[in-house]
Amino acid sequence: MSSRAVVIAPSLLAADFSRVGEEIRKAETAGADWLHLDVMDGHFVPNISFGLPVAEAARRATSLFLDTHLMIEDPLTYGPQFAAAGSDRVIFHIEACEPPEGRVKWPRGWALAGEPTAAGLRRGREIAAAIRKTGKAAGIALNPETPAEAVLALVPDVDLILVMSVWPGFGGQAFIDGVVPKIAELRRGAPGLRIEMDGGITPATIGACARAGADAFVAGTAVFRQPDPAAAVRALREQAG
Ligand code: DX5
Ligand code: ZN
């Protein structure tokens, strides 16, 4: 368990893009703590979502904490740009820090087999420093098949670890139960950081993650696609409690 208050972060990816401003207000009135922005480039993941103009529009539309998740190949170039666009935290993937020869290709995306190479670690520190230089927070994400030890050397450089509980690229996928033991390992290795779960989070899956030590939860489908988003946020909080 974590000693911090649980955070619920609805993902804009599941919103109706024909009326983004209204959808953001819906998340606010539903009791969201953060708004999660999923940025995809069609290279790091097999999908394209949205970019800087949408992050800027979200910043104009809300004072909620903007938690931006970059599923892109070049977070060194774009991380500081998303920070300048109004993100409060910019999260990048450890797999994107690693040169291609240090990565493992799974059918659904990238993984590392263990600790990053010296070049990968250098790159990760460089990206985190570039984001922090803008005055914003930095977070590190890891894909379902990447083990905890791949990110532990970056603990001093970030304030949050994002654990993917689906292969990134699409909302609405089923939670991968196999990632739960990794949460406890990360909690032991990073007692001072937020641990955020992303993918397939519902009232049925959130409890096991919270008991293992996660304290922030992205929820796309489980908030935006529900008839009563406020009740949905309450249900998530109750099950995480
Ligand atoms: C997946 C994204 C997630 C996703 C979560 O690539 O990083 O944030 O939108 O959506 P749900 O909650 O529907 O699994
Ligand atoms: Zn995400």
CSV table of C-alpha atoms and ligand atoms in Angstrom, one decimal:
chain,number,residue,atom,x,y,z
A,1,MET,CA,0.0,0.0,0.0
A,2,SER,CA,1.0,3.6,-0.5
A,3,SER,CA,0.6,6.2,2.2
A,4,ARG,CA,-0.5,8.9,-0.3
A,5,ALA,CA,-4.1,9.8,-1.3
A,6,VAL,CA,-5.3,7.9,-4.3
A,7,VAL,CA,-5.3,9.9,-7.6
A,8,ILE,CA,-7.8,9.2,-10.4
A,9,ALA,CA,-6.7,10.5,-13.8
A,10,PRO,CA,-9.3,10.1,-16.6
A,11,SER,CA,-7.7,9.7,-20.0
A,12,LEU,CA,-8.8,12.2,-22.7
A,13,LEU,CA,-8.3,9.4,-25.3
A,14,ALA,CA,-11.7,8.0,-24.4
A,15,ALA,CA,-13.5,11.3,-24.7
A,16,ASP,CA,-15.7,12.5,-27.5
A,17,PHE,CA,-13.2,14.6,-29.6
A,18,SER,CA,-16.0,16.5,-31.3
A,19,ARG,CA,-16.5,18.4,-28.0
A,20,VAL,CA,-13.3,18.2,-26.0
A,21,GLY,CA,-13.9,21.3,-23.8
A,22,GLU,CA,-17.2,19.9,-22.5
A,23,GLU,CA,-15.6,16.5,-22.0
A,24,ILE,CA,-12.8,18.0,-19.9
A,25,ARG,CA,-15.4,19.8,-17.8
A,26,LYS,CA,-17.2,16.5,-17.4
A,27,ALA,CA,-14.0,15.0,-15.9
A,28,GLU,CA,-13.6,18.0,-13.6
A,29,THR,CA,-17.2,17.8,-12.2
A,30,ALA,CA,-16.8,14.0,-11.9
A,31,GLY,CA,-14.1,14.6,-9.3
A,32,ALA,CA,-11.0,13.8,-11.4
A,33,ASP,CA,-7.7,14.7,-9.7
A,34,TRP,CA,-5.6,14.8,-12.9
A,35,LEU,CA,-6.3,14.8,-16.6
A,36,HIS,CA,-4.2,12.2,-18.5
A,37,LEU,CA,-3.2,13.0,-22.1
A,38,ASP,CA,-2.1,10.1,-24.3
A,39,VAL,CA,0.2,11.2,-27.1
A,40,MET,CA,1.0,8.6,-29.8
A,41,ASP,CA,3.2,9.0,-32.8
A,42,GLY,CA,2.5,5.9,-35.0
A,43,HIS,CA,6.1,4.7,-34.6
A,44,PHE,CA,6.6,3.8,-30.9
A,45,VAL,CA,3.0,2.5,-30.9
A,46,PRO,CA,0.8,1.4,-33.8
A,47,ASN,CA,-1.6,4.3,-33.5
A,48,ILE,CA,-1.6,8.1,-33.8
A,49,SER,CA,-3.7,10.1,-31.2
A,50,PHE,CA,-3.1,13.9,-30.9
A,51,GLY,CA,-0.3,16.3,-30.4
A,52,LEU,CA,0.7,19.8,-29.1
A,53,PRO,CA,-2.4,21.7,-30.2
A,54,VAL,CA,-4.6,19.4,-28.2
A,55,ALA,CA,-2.4,19.7,-25.1
A,56,GLU,CA,-2.5,23.5,-25.5
A,57,ALA,CA,-6.3,23.4,-25.8
A,58,ALA,CA,-6.6,21.2,-22.7
A,59,ARG,CA,-4.4,23.7,-20.8
A,60,ARG,CA,-6.7,26.5,-21.8
A,61,ALA,CA,-9.8,24.5,-20.8
A,62,THR,CA,-8.9,23.4,-17.3
A,63,SER,CA,-6.8,24.0,-14.2
A,64,LEU,CA,-6.6,20.3,-13.6
A,65,PHE,CA,-3.1,18.8,-13.3
A,66,LEU,CA,-2.1,17.7,-16.8
A,67,ASP,CA,-0.4,14.3,-16.8
A,68,THR,CA,1.0,13.8,-20.3
A,69,HIS,CA,2.0,10.3,-21.4
A,70,LEU,CA,4.3,10.3,-24.5
A,71,MET,CA,4.2,7.1,-26.4
A,72,ILE,CA,6.6,8.4,-29.0
A,73,GLU,CA,10.1,7.6,-30.3
A,74,ASP,CA,11.6,11.0,-29.7
A,75,PRO,CA,10.8,12.3,-26.2
A,76,LEU,CA,14.0,14.3,-26.0
A,77,THR,CA,12.8,16.6,-28.7
A,78,TYR,CA,9.1,16.7,-27.8
A,79,GLY,CA,9.1,16.2,-24.0
A,80,PRO,CA,10.1,19.9,-23.3
A,81,GLN,CA,7.6,21.0,-26.0
A,82,PHE,CA,4.8,19.2,-24.2
A,83,ALA,CA,6.0,20.8,-20.9
A,84,ALA,CA,5.9,24.2,-22.5
A,85,ALA,CA,2.4,23.5,-23.9
A,86,GLY,CA,1.1,23.4,-20.4
A,87,SER,CA,1.6,19.8,-19.1
A,88,ASP,CA,2.4,19.6,-15.4
A,89,ARG,CA,4.2,16.3,-15.8
A,90,VAL,CA,5.7,14.7,-18.9
A,91,ILE,CA,6.0,10.9,-18.9
A,92,PHE,CA,8.3,9.1,-21.4
A,93,HIS,CA,9.0,5.4,-22.0
A,94,ILE,CA,12.2,3.6,-20.9
A,95,GLU,CA,11.9,1.5,-24.1
A,96,ALA,CA,12.2,4.7,-26.2
A,97,CYS,CA,15.5,5.7,-24.5
A,98,GLU,CA,17.1,2.5,-25.6
A,99,PRO,CA,18.8,2.2,-29.0
A,100,PRO,CA,17.0,-0.4,-31.1
A,101,GLU,CA,19.6,-3.1,-30.6
A,102,GLY,CA,19.0,-3.0,-26.8
A,103,ARG,CA,15.2,-3.5,-27.2
A,104,VAL,CA,13.1,-6.7,-27.5
A,105,LYS,CA,10.3,-6.6,-30.1
A,106,TRP,CA,7.1,-8.2,-28.9
A,107,PRO,CA,4.2,-8.7,-31.3
A,108,ARG,CA,2.4,-5.8,-29.6
A,109,GLY,CA,5.3,-3.4,-28.9
A,110,TRP,CA,8.7,-2.9,-27.3
A,111,ALA,CA,10.3,-4.2,-24.1
A,112,LEU,CA,13.6,-4.2,-22.4
A,113,ALA,CA,14.9,-7.6,-21.1
A,114,GLY,CA,16.4,-6.1,-17.9
A,115,GLU,CA,18.4,-3.0,-16.9
A,116,PRO,CA,19.0,-0.5,-19.7
A,117,THR,CA,22.3,-0.2,-21.5
A,118,ALA,CA,24.7,2.6,-20.4
A,119,ALA,CA,23.5,4.5,-23.6
A,120,GLY,CA,19.8,4.0,-22.7
A,121,LEU,CA,20.3,5.1,-19.1
A,122,ARG,CA,22.2,8.2,-20.3
A,123,ARG,CA,19.4,9.0,-22.7
A,124,GLY,CA,16.8,8.6,-20.0
A,125,ARG,CA,18.6,11.0,-17.6
A,126,GLU,CA,19.1,13.5,-20.4
A,127,ILE,CA,15.3,13.4,-21.3
A,128,ALA,CA,14.3,13.7,-17.6
A,129,ALA,CA,16.7,16.7,-17.1
A,130,ALA,CA,15.4,18.4,-20.3
A,131,ILE,CA,11.8,18.1,-19.0
A,132,ARG,CA,12.7,19.2,-15.5
A,133,LYS,CA,14.6,22.2,-16.8
A,134,THR,CA,11.3,23.6,-17.9
A,135,GLY,CA,10.1,23.6,-14.3
A,136,LYS,CA,7.7,20.6,-14.9
A,137,ALA,CA,7.8,17.1,-13.4
A,138,ALA,CA,9.1,14.1,-15.3
A,139,GLY,CA,7.8,10.5,-15.2
A,140,ILE,CA,9.1,7.2,-16.6
A,141,ALA,CA,6.9,4.5,-18.1
A,142,LEU,CA,7.4,0.8,-18.8
A,143,ASN,CA,5.6,-1.6,-21.0
A,144,PRO,CA,4.0,-4.8,-19.8
A,145,GLU,CA,6.9,-7.1,-20.6
A,146,THR,CA,9.6,-4.7,-19.3
A,147,PRO,CA,10.8,-5.7,-15.8
A,148,ALA,CA,11.0,-3.4,-12.8
A,149,GLU,CA,14.8,-3.2,-12.8
A,150,ALA,CA,14.7,-1.4,-16.2
A,151,VAL,CA,13.6,1.8,-14.5
A,152,LEU,CA,15.0,1.7,-11.0
A,153,ALA,CA,18.2,3.5,-11.9
A,154,LEU,CA,16.1,6.5,-13.0
A,155,VAL,CA,14.3,6.8,-9.6
A,156,PRO,CA,16.3,10.0,-8.6
A,157,ASP,CA,15.4,11.6,-11.9
A,158,VAL,CA,11.6,11.4,-11.9
A,159,ASP,CA,8.6,11.8,-9.5
A,160,LEU,CA,6.4,9.0,-11.0
A,161,ILE,CA,6.6,5.6,-12.5
A,162,LEU,CA,3.9,4.7,-15.0
A,163,VAL,CA,3.2,0.9,-15.2
A,164,MET,CA,1.5,-0.1,-18.4
A,165,SER,CA,-1.2,-2.8,-17.7
A,166,VAL,CA,-2.0,-3.1,-21.4
A,167,TRP,CA,0.2,-2.8,-24.5
A,168,PRO,CA,0.1,0.9,-25.2
A,169,GLY,CA,-1.7,2.2,-28.3
A,170,PHE,CA,-5.4,1.8,-27.7
A,171,GLY,CA,-8.0,2.5,-25.0
A,172,GLY,CA,-10.5,-0.1,-24.0
A,173,GLN,CA,-8.2,-3.2,-23.7
A,174,ALA,CA,-8.3,-5.8,-20.9
A,175,PHE,CA,-6.1,-5.5,-17.9
A,176,ILE,CA,-3.0,-7.8,-17.9
A,177,ASP,CA,-3.0,-9.5,-14.4
A,178,GLY,CA,0.7,-10.5,-14.9
A,179,VAL,CA,1.9,-6.9,-14.2
A,180,VAL,CA,0.7,-6.9,-10.5
A,181,PRO,CA,3.8,-8.5,-8.9
A,182,LYS,CA,5.9,-5.8,-10.7
A,183,ILE,CA,4.0,-3.1,-8.8
A,184,ALA,CA,5.2,-4.4,-5.5
A,185,GLU,CA,8.8,-4.6,-6.7
A,186,LEU,CA,8.6,-1.0,-7.9
A,187,ARG,CA,7.1,0.1,-4.6
A,188,ARG,CA,10.0,-1.5,-2.7
A,189,GLY,CA,12.6,0.1,-5.1
A,190,ALA,CA,10.9,3.5,-5.3
A,191,PRO,CA,9.2,4.2,-1.9
A,192,GLY,CA,9.1,7.9,-2.5
A,193,LEU,CA,7.6,8.0,-6.0
A,194,ARG,CA,4.0,7.9,-7.2
A,195,ILE,CA,3.2,4.7,-9.0
A,196,GLU,CA,0.6,5.1,-11.7
A,197,MET,CA,-1.3,2.3,-13.4
A,198,ASP,CA,-2.4,2.7,-17.0
A,199,GLY,CA,-4.7,0.4,-19.0
A,200,GLY,CA,-7.8,-1.6,-18.3
A,201,ILE,CA,-8.3,0.1,-14.9
A,202,THR,CA,-11.9,-0.6,-13.7
A,203,PRO,CA,-13.5,-1.0,-10.2
A,204,ALA,CA,-12.7,-4.7,-10.6
A,205,THR,CA,-9.0,-4.3,-11.3
A,206,ILE,CA,-8.0,-1.2,-9.3
A,207,GLY,CA,-8.0,-2.9,-5.9
A,208,ALA,CA,-5.2,-5.4,-6.6
A,209,CYS,CA,-3.0,-2.6,-7.9
A,210,ALA,CA,-3.6,-0.4,-4.9
A,211,ARG,CA,-2.9,-3.2,-2.5
A,212,ALA,CA,0.4,-3.9,-4.3
A,213,GLY,CA,1.4,-0.2,-3.9
A,214,ALA,CA,0.1,1.8,-6.8
A,215,ASP,CA,-1.5,5.2,-5.9
A,216,ALA,CA,-2.4,6.8,-9.2
A,217,PHE,CA,-4.8,5.4,-11.8
A,218,VAL,CA,-5.5,6.3,-15.4
A,219,ALA,CA,-9.0,5.4,-16.4
A,220,GLY,CA,-10.3,6.1,-19.9
A,221,THR,CA,-13.2,3.8,-20.7
A,222,ALA,CA,-14.1,3.4,-17.0
A,223,VAL,CA,-14.8,7.2,-16.7
A,224,PHE,CA,-15.6,8.8,-20.1
A,225,ARG,CA,-17.6,5.9,-21.5
A,226,GLN,CA,-19.8,5.6,-18.4
A,227,PRO,CA,-23.3,7.0,-18.2
A,228,ASP,CA,-22.5,8.7,-14.8
A,229,PRO,CA,-18.8,9.7,-14.7
A,230,ALA,CA,-19.0,11.0,-11.2
A,231,ALA,CA,-20.4,7.7,-9.9
A,232,ALA,CA,-17.6,6.0,-11.9
A,233,VAL,CA,-14.9,8.0,-10.3
A,234,ARG,CA,-16.4,7.3,-6.8
A,235,ALA,CA,-16.5,3.6,-7.6
A,236,LEU,CA,-12.9,3.6,-8.6
A,237,ARG,CA,-11.9,5.5,-5.4
A,238,GLU,CA,-13.9,3.2,-3.2
A,239,GLN,CA,-12.3,0.0,-4.6
A,240,ALA,CA,-8.8,1.6,-4.4
A,241,GLY,CA,-9.4,2.6,-0.8
B,1,DX5,C1,-3.1,3.2,-23.7
B,1,DX5,C2,-3.1,4.5,-23.0
B,1,DX5,C3,-4.1,4.5,-21.9
B,1,DX5,C4,-5.5,4.3,-22.3
B,1,DX5,C5,-6.3,3.8,-21.1
B,1,DX5,O1,-2.2,3.3,-24.8
B,1,DX5,O2,-1.8,4.9,-22.5
B,1,DX5,O3,-4.0,5.7,-21.1
B,1,DX5,O4,-6.1,5.4,-22.9
B,1,DX5,O5,-7.6,3.5,-21.6
B,1,DX5,P1,-8.5,2.5,-20.8
B,1,DX5,O6,-8.7,3.0,-19.4
B,1,DX5,O7,-9.7,2.5,-21.6
B,1,DX5,O8,-7.7,1.2,-20.8
B,2,ZN,ZN,-1.6,6.6,-20.9
